[in-house]
Coordinates of C-alpha atoms in Angstrom, one line a residue:
X1 CA -32.1 -186.8 -63.5
X2 CA -32.7 -188.1 -67.5
X3 CA -36.6 -187.3 -66.8
X4 CA -36.4 -183.5 -65.8
X5 CA -33.0 -183.0 -68.6
X6 CA -34.9 -184.7 -71.8
X7 CA -37.5 -181.7 -70.8
X8 CA -34.8 -178.8 -69.8
X9 CA -34.4 -177.1 -73.3
X10 CA -37.4 -175.2 -74.3
X11 CA -36.0 -175.6 -77.6
X12 CA -36.4 -179.7 -77.9
X13 CA -39.6 -178.9 -80.6
X14 CA -38.6 -180.8 -83.8
X15 CA -41.3 -180.4 -86.1
X16 CA -40.7 -176.3 -85.9
X17 CA -37.2 -176.9 -86.8
X18 CA -38.3 -178.7 -90.2
X19 CA -40.2 -175.6 -90.8
X20 CA -37.7 -173.0 -89.7
X21 CA -33.9 -172.0 -92.1
X22 CA -31.4 -173.2 -91.6
X23 CA -29.4 -171.1 -89.2
X24 CA -27.3 -168.7 -90.8
X25 CA -28.3 -169.8 -94.7
X26 CA -29.7 -166.9 -96.7
X27 CA -33.0 -166.7 -97.5
X28 CA -33.5 -166.8 -101.3
X29 CA -36.0 -164.7 -103.2
X30 CA -37.6 -166.1 -105.6
X31 CA -37.4 -164.8 -109.4
X32 CA -40.7 -164.4 -109.6
X33 CA -41.6 -161.7 -106.2
X34 CA -38.8 -160.2 -107.5
X35 CA -40.1 -159.5 -111.1
X36 CA -43.6 -158.3 -109.5
X37 CA -41.9 -156.6 -106.5
X38 CA -39.9 -154.8 -108.8
X39 CA -42.3 -153.8 -111.3
X40 CA -44.3 -152.0 -108.5
X41 CA -41.2 -150.4 -106.7
X42 CA -40.6 -149.0 -110.0
X43 CA -43.4 -147.9 -111.3
X44 CA -44.0 -145.6 -108.1
X45 CA -40.6 -144.0 -108.4
X46 CA -40.8 -143.0 -111.1
X47 CA -43.5 -141.0 -110.7
X48 CA -42.1 -139.6 -107.8
X49 CA -38.7 -138.6 -109.3
X50 CA -39.7 -137.6 -112.8
X51 CA -39.1 -133.8 -112.3
X52 CA -35.4 -133.7 -111.2
X53 CA -35.4 -136.2 -114.2
X54 CA -36.6 -133.5 -116.6
X55 CA -34.2 -131.1 -115.9
X56 CA -31.0 -133.5 -115.5
X57 CA -31.9 -133.8 -119.5
X58 CA -32.7 -130.1 -120.1
X59 CA -29.6 -129.4 -118.9
X60 CA -27.3 -131.5 -121.0
X61 CA -28.9 -131.2 -124.2
X62 CA -28.7 -127.4 -123.3
X63 CA -24.8 -128.1 -123.4
X64 CA -25.0 -127.6 -127.3
X65 CA -27.4 -124.5 -127.6
X66 CA -24.9 -120.9 -128.9
X67 CA -25.7 -118.9 -126.2
X68 CA -27.6 -121.5 -123.5
X69 CA -30.9 -121.6 -122.5
X70 CA -30.9 -121.9 -118.9
X71 CA -28.5 -120.4 -116.3
X72 CA -28.8 -123.7 -113.5
X73 CA -31.8 -125.2 -112.9
X74 CA -33.8 -123.2 -110.7
X75 CA -33.8 -121.1 -113.9
X76 CA -34.7 -124.4 -116.0
X77 CA -37.6 -125.2 -113.6
X78 CA -38.5 -121.4 -113.9
X79 CA -38.6 -120.7 -117.4
X80 CA -40.6 -124.7 -118.1
X81 CA -42.7 -123.9 -115.5
X82 CA -43.8 -120.4 -117.1
X83 CA -43.8 -121.8 -121.0
X84 CA -45.4 -124.4 -120.2
X85 CA -46.9 -124.5 -116.4
X86 CA -46.1 -127.5 -113.6
X87 CA -47.3 -130.0 -116.4
X88 CA -43.9 -128.9 -118.6
X89 CA -41.4 -130.8 -115.7
X90 CA -43.5 -133.8 -116.5
X91 CA -43.5 -134.4 -120.5
X92 CA -42.2 -136.9 -122.0
X93 CA -43.7 -138.7 -117.9
X94 CA -45.4 -141.4 -119.8
X95 CA -42.7 -142.6 -122.2
X96 CA -40.8 -143.7 -118.6
X97 CA -43.9 -145.3 -116.7
X98 CA -44.8 -147.3 -119.4
X99 CA -40.4 -147.9 -119.1
X100 CA -40.1 -147.8 -115.7
X101 CA -41.9 -150.9 -114.6
X102 CA -40.7 -153.6 -116.9
X103 CA -37.6 -151.9 -116.3
X104 CA -37.2 -152.7 -112.2
X105 CA -39.2 -156.2 -113.1
X106 CA -35.8 -157.1 -115.6
X107 CA -33.1 -156.0 -113.3
X108 CA -34.8 -157.6 -110.3
X109 CA -35.7 -160.2 -111.4
X110 CA -32.2 -160.6 -113.4
X111 CA -30.3 -160.0 -110.1
X112 CA -31.7 -162.1 -108.5
X113 CA -31.9 -165.2 -110.6
X114 CA -28.1 -165.1 -111.3
X115 CA -27.3 -164.4 -107.6
X116 CA -29.6 -167.6 -106.8
X117 CA -26.8 -169.1 -107.8
X118 CA -23.7 -167.0 -107.3
X119 CA -24.3 -167.2 -103.3
X120 CA -22.1 -169.1 -101.6
X121 CA -22.8 -172.4 -100.0
X122 CA -24.5 -170.4 -96.8
X123 CA -26.9 -168.4 -99.1
X124 CA -24.9 -164.7 -99.0
X125 CA -23.7 -163.1 -101.8
X126 CA -20.4 -161.1 -101.4
X127 CA -19.4 -157.7 -103.2
X128 CA -17.8 -159.0 -106.0
X129 CA -20.2 -161.2 -106.7
X130 CA -23.2 -158.4 -106.0
X131 CA -20.9 -156.1 -108.6
X132 CA -21.1 -159.1 -111.4
X133 CA -24.6 -159.7 -110.8
X134 CA -25.5 -155.8 -110.7
X135 CA -23.7 -156.1 -114.1
X136 CA -26.0 -158.5 -115.6
X137 CA -29.4 -157.1 -114.9
X138 CA -28.4 -153.6 -115.8
X139 CA -27.4 -155.1 -119.4
X140 CA -30.3 -157.1 -119.6
X141 CA -32.5 -154.3 -118.8
X142 CA -30.4 -151.4 -121.2
X143 CA -30.9 -154.2 -124.0
X144 CA -34.8 -155.2 -123.6
X145 CA -36.2 -152.4 -121.6
X146 CA -33.8 -149.4 -121.3
X147 CA -32.9 -148.3 -124.8
X148 CA -36.2 -147.8 -126.5
X149 CA -38.1 -146.0 -123.4
X150 CA -34.5 -143.4 -123.0
X151 CA -34.4 -142.6 -126.6
X152 CA -37.9 -142.0 -126.7
X153 CA -38.4 -140.1 -123.5
X154 CA -34.7 -137.9 -124.9
X155 CA -36.9 -137.6 -128.4
X156 CA -40.3 -135.6 -126.5
X157 CA -37.8 -133.6 -124.3
X158 CA -36.4 -131.8 -126.8
X159 CA -39.1 -131.7 -128.9
X160 CA -40.5 -129.3 -126.3
X161 CA -38.2 -127.3 -127.4
X162 CA -38.1 -127.1 -130.8
X163 CA -40.2 -123.9 -132.6
X164 CA -42.7 -126.1 -133.5
X165 CA -43.1 -129.2 -131.9
X166 CA -43.9 -132.4 -133.7
X167 CA -45.0 -135.1 -130.8
X168 CA -48.5 -134.2 -129.2
X169 CA -48.5 -137.4 -127.3
X170 CA -47.1 -140.8 -126.6
X171 CA -48.2 -143.4 -129.1
X172 CA -48.1 -140.9 -131.8
X173 CA -44.9 -139.5 -131.0
X174 CA -43.2 -143.1 -131.2
X175 CA -45.1 -143.9 -134.2
X176 CA -43.7 -140.7 -135.2
X177 CA -40.1 -141.7 -134.8
X178 CA -40.7 -144.9 -135.7
X179 CA -42.2 -143.3 -139.2
X180 CA -39.5 -141.5 -139.9
X181 CA -36.3 -143.7 -138.8
X182 CA -37.7 -146.9 -138.6
X183 CA -37.5 -149.7 -135.3
X184 CA -33.9 -148.8 -135.0
X185 CA -35.2 -144.9 -134.1
X186 CA -35.7 -146.5 -131.1
X187 CA -32.4 -147.9 -130.3
X188 CA -30.3 -145.0 -130.8
X189 CA -26.9 -144.8 -128.4
X190 CA -28.0 -148.4 -127.6
X191 CA -23.5 -149.1 -127.1
X192 CA -24.0 -146.1 -124.2
X193 CA -27.2 -147.4 -122.7
X194 CA -25.8 -151.2 -122.6
X195 CA -22.7 -149.0 -120.6
X196 CA -24.6 -146.7 -118.3
X197 CA -27.4 -149.3 -117.0
X198 CA -24.3 -151.9 -116.6
X199 CA -22.1 -149.9 -114.8
X200 CA -24.9 -148.1 -113.1
X201 CA -26.5 -151.2 -111.6
X202 CA -22.9 -153.1 -111.2
X203 CA -22.1 -149.8 -109.0
X204 CA -25.6 -150.3 -106.6
X205 CA -25.2 -154.0 -106.5
X206 CA -22.3 -153.5 -105.5
X207 CA -22.5 -150.9 -102.8
X208 CA -25.9 -152.6 -101.6
X209 CA -24.4 -156.2 -100.7
X210 CA -22.1 -155.0 -99.4
X211 CA -23.2 -152.4 -96.7
X212 CA -26.2 -154.5 -96.4
X213 CA -23.4 -157.9 -95.4
X214 CA -22.4 -155.6 -93.2
X215 CA -25.3 -154.5 -91.3
X216 CA -26.3 -157.7 -91.1
X217 CA -22.8 -159.5 -89.7
X218 CA -23.3 -163.4 -88.7
X219 CA -27.2 -163.1 -89.0
X220 CA -27.6 -162.3 -93.2
X221 CA -31.7 -163.1 -92.7
X222 CA -31.7 -160.2 -89.9
X223 CA -34.9 -157.9 -91.0
X224 CA -34.0 -154.4 -92.4
X225 CA -35.3 -151.0 -91.6
X226 CA -36.6 -149.5 -94.3
X227 CA -34.6 -146.0 -93.5
X228 CA -31.5 -148.1 -93.3
X229 CA -32.8 -149.7 -96.3
X230 CA -33.3 -146.6 -97.8
X231 CA -30.4 -144.5 -97.1
X232 CA -27.6 -147.6 -98.1
X233 CA -29.9 -147.0 -101.0
X234 CA -29.0 -143.4 -101.0
X235 CA -25.4 -144.6 -101.0
X236 CA -25.4 -146.5 -103.9
X237 CA -26.9 -144.1 -105.6
X238 CA -24.6 -141.8 -104.8
X239 CA -21.5 -143.6 -105.9
X240 CA -23.1 -144.5 -109.5
X241 CA -23.6 -141.0 -110.3
X242 CA -19.8 -139.6 -109.7
X243 CA -18.9 -143.0 -111.3
X244 CA -21.0 -143.0 -114.3
X245 CA -22.2 -140.1 -115.1
X246 CA -20.0 -139.3 -118.7
X247 CA -21.7 -142.2 -120.0
X248 CA -24.6 -140.8 -118.9
X249 CA -24.0 -137.4 -120.9
X250 CA -22.9 -139.6 -124.0
X251 CA -26.1 -141.2 -124.0
X252 CA -28.3 -138.1 -123.7
X253 CA -26.5 -137.0 -126.4
X254 CA -26.8 -139.8 -129.1
X255 CA -30.7 -140.3 -128.6
X256 CA -31.2 -136.6 -128.5
X257 CA -33.0 -134.9 -131.9
X258 CA -29.4 -134.0 -133.1
X259 CA -27.5 -137.5 -132.5
X260 CA -26.7 -137.6 -136.3
X261 CA -23.7 -135.3 -136.2
X262 CA -22.3 -137.9 -134.0
X263 CA -20.6 -140.9 -136.3
X264 CA -21.0 -143.2 -133.1
X265 CA -20.5 -143.2 -129.0
X266 CA -16.3 -142.8 -129.6
X267 CA -17.0 -139.9 -131.5
X268 CA -19.2 -138.3 -129.8
X269 CA -16.9 -138.9 -125.8
X270 CA -14.4 -137.2 -128.6
X271 CA -16.8 -134.4 -129.3
X272 CA -17.8 -133.4 -126.2
X273 CA -14.4 -133.4 -125.2
X274 CA -12.8 -131.5 -127.9
X275 CA -15.7 -128.6 -127.7
X276 CA -16.9 -128.8 -124.4
X277 CA -13.9 -129.8 -122.2
X278 CA -13.9 -132.6 -119.4
X279 CA -16.9 -130.4 -117.6
X280 CA -18.6 -130.9 -120.3
X281 CA -19.6 -135.3 -119.4
X282 CA -20.6 -133.5 -116.0
X283 CA -23.1 -131.3 -117.1
X284 CA -26.6 -132.2 -114.9
X285 CA -24.6 -134.1 -112.4
X286 CA -26.7 -131.8 -109.4
X287 CA -30.0 -132.1 -110.4
X288 CA -29.2 -136.1 -111.3
X289 CA -27.7 -136.8 -108.0
X290 CA -30.7 -136.0 -106.3
X291 CA -32.5 -137.5 -108.6
X292 CA -31.0 -140.8 -108.4
X293 CA -30.5 -140.6 -104.2
X294 CA -33.8 -140.9 -104.5
X295 CA -34.6 -143.0 -107.2
X296 CA -32.7 -145.7 -105.6
X297 CA -33.4 -145.2 -102.2
X298 CA -37.4 -145.6 -102.8
X299 CA -36.8 -148.1 -105.4
X300 CA -34.4 -150.0 -102.2
X301 CA -37.5 -149.6 -99.8
X302 CA -40.6 -150.6 -101.7
X303 CA -38.7 -153.7 -103.6
X304 CA -37.7 -155.1 -100.2
X305 CA -40.8 -154.2 -98.2
X306 CA -43.3 -155.4 -101.1
X307 CA -40.8 -158.8 -101.6
X308 CA -41.4 -159.2 -97.4
X309 CA -45.4 -158.6 -98.3
X310 CA -45.4 -161.5 -101.3
X311 CA -43.1 -163.8 -98.5
X312 CA -46.4 -163.9 -96.5
X313 CA -48.9 -164.0 -99.2
X314 CA -47.0 -166.4 -101.7
X315 CA -44.4 -169.7 -100.6
X316 CA -42.0 -170.5 -103.3
X317 CA -40.3 -173.0 -101.4

């Protein structure tokens, strides 16, 4: 009996087991891979979704006009195309292209760095810790990339509405902003931006982490179909929109060409409530919802797929 028993198990291969990951333990993503994959994902995503960001920003800025220029989303698109052509919907894209790559790189790199230190002994990250890691990632991207990038983008879009636009291109526009307002001019609305990005990523990574844990169950290394990842990303994006659109509106107002009218972030919120009521905090929600759901879904799908490719060609263990 001892002879047959010795070969009874087809899994009696010690050299194969040594190369495999411990059962039930999550494989960690190296921060370097996260930075590269995040940058690629961010660059591709913004080129696809920018027109919805343009419309959202225009509607938020238009709320202060008396009377408003636009009747709604469709009217905004029609008037923009009529006045500036289809390329008008891409006004300010260059500032986001230059910023989206490092933004997503910082976001995912910081998230993986933090999450690798906050997982339990089996490598699992629960929803609460996912929220904290997302918060850290959002604050990091806000300070390093998002605030100057968003300030420039909003000024470019707002400038297009002026009778005599002063920004002729990205680099000329940036030089003009710095000349007029100094380097601090690219950091208008920093507090609101930190609040927005921090809450954004906290909500998104909390929802995404919770849904992934539910989907994978007891097998943390279970492969996720890109369609499932996209669906989870869209849900996470929608949750963040309903959770922090008021902060996004305040941030946009603080970064516009009329930001000097507000003493600070709190005063901006007070002025919106006083003159526009609670509805004023939800200007641009619908176009933002469409853009963010697509945005987050695309970013997570592209990120996960790029990481899979990197895991095959870049050994970090």
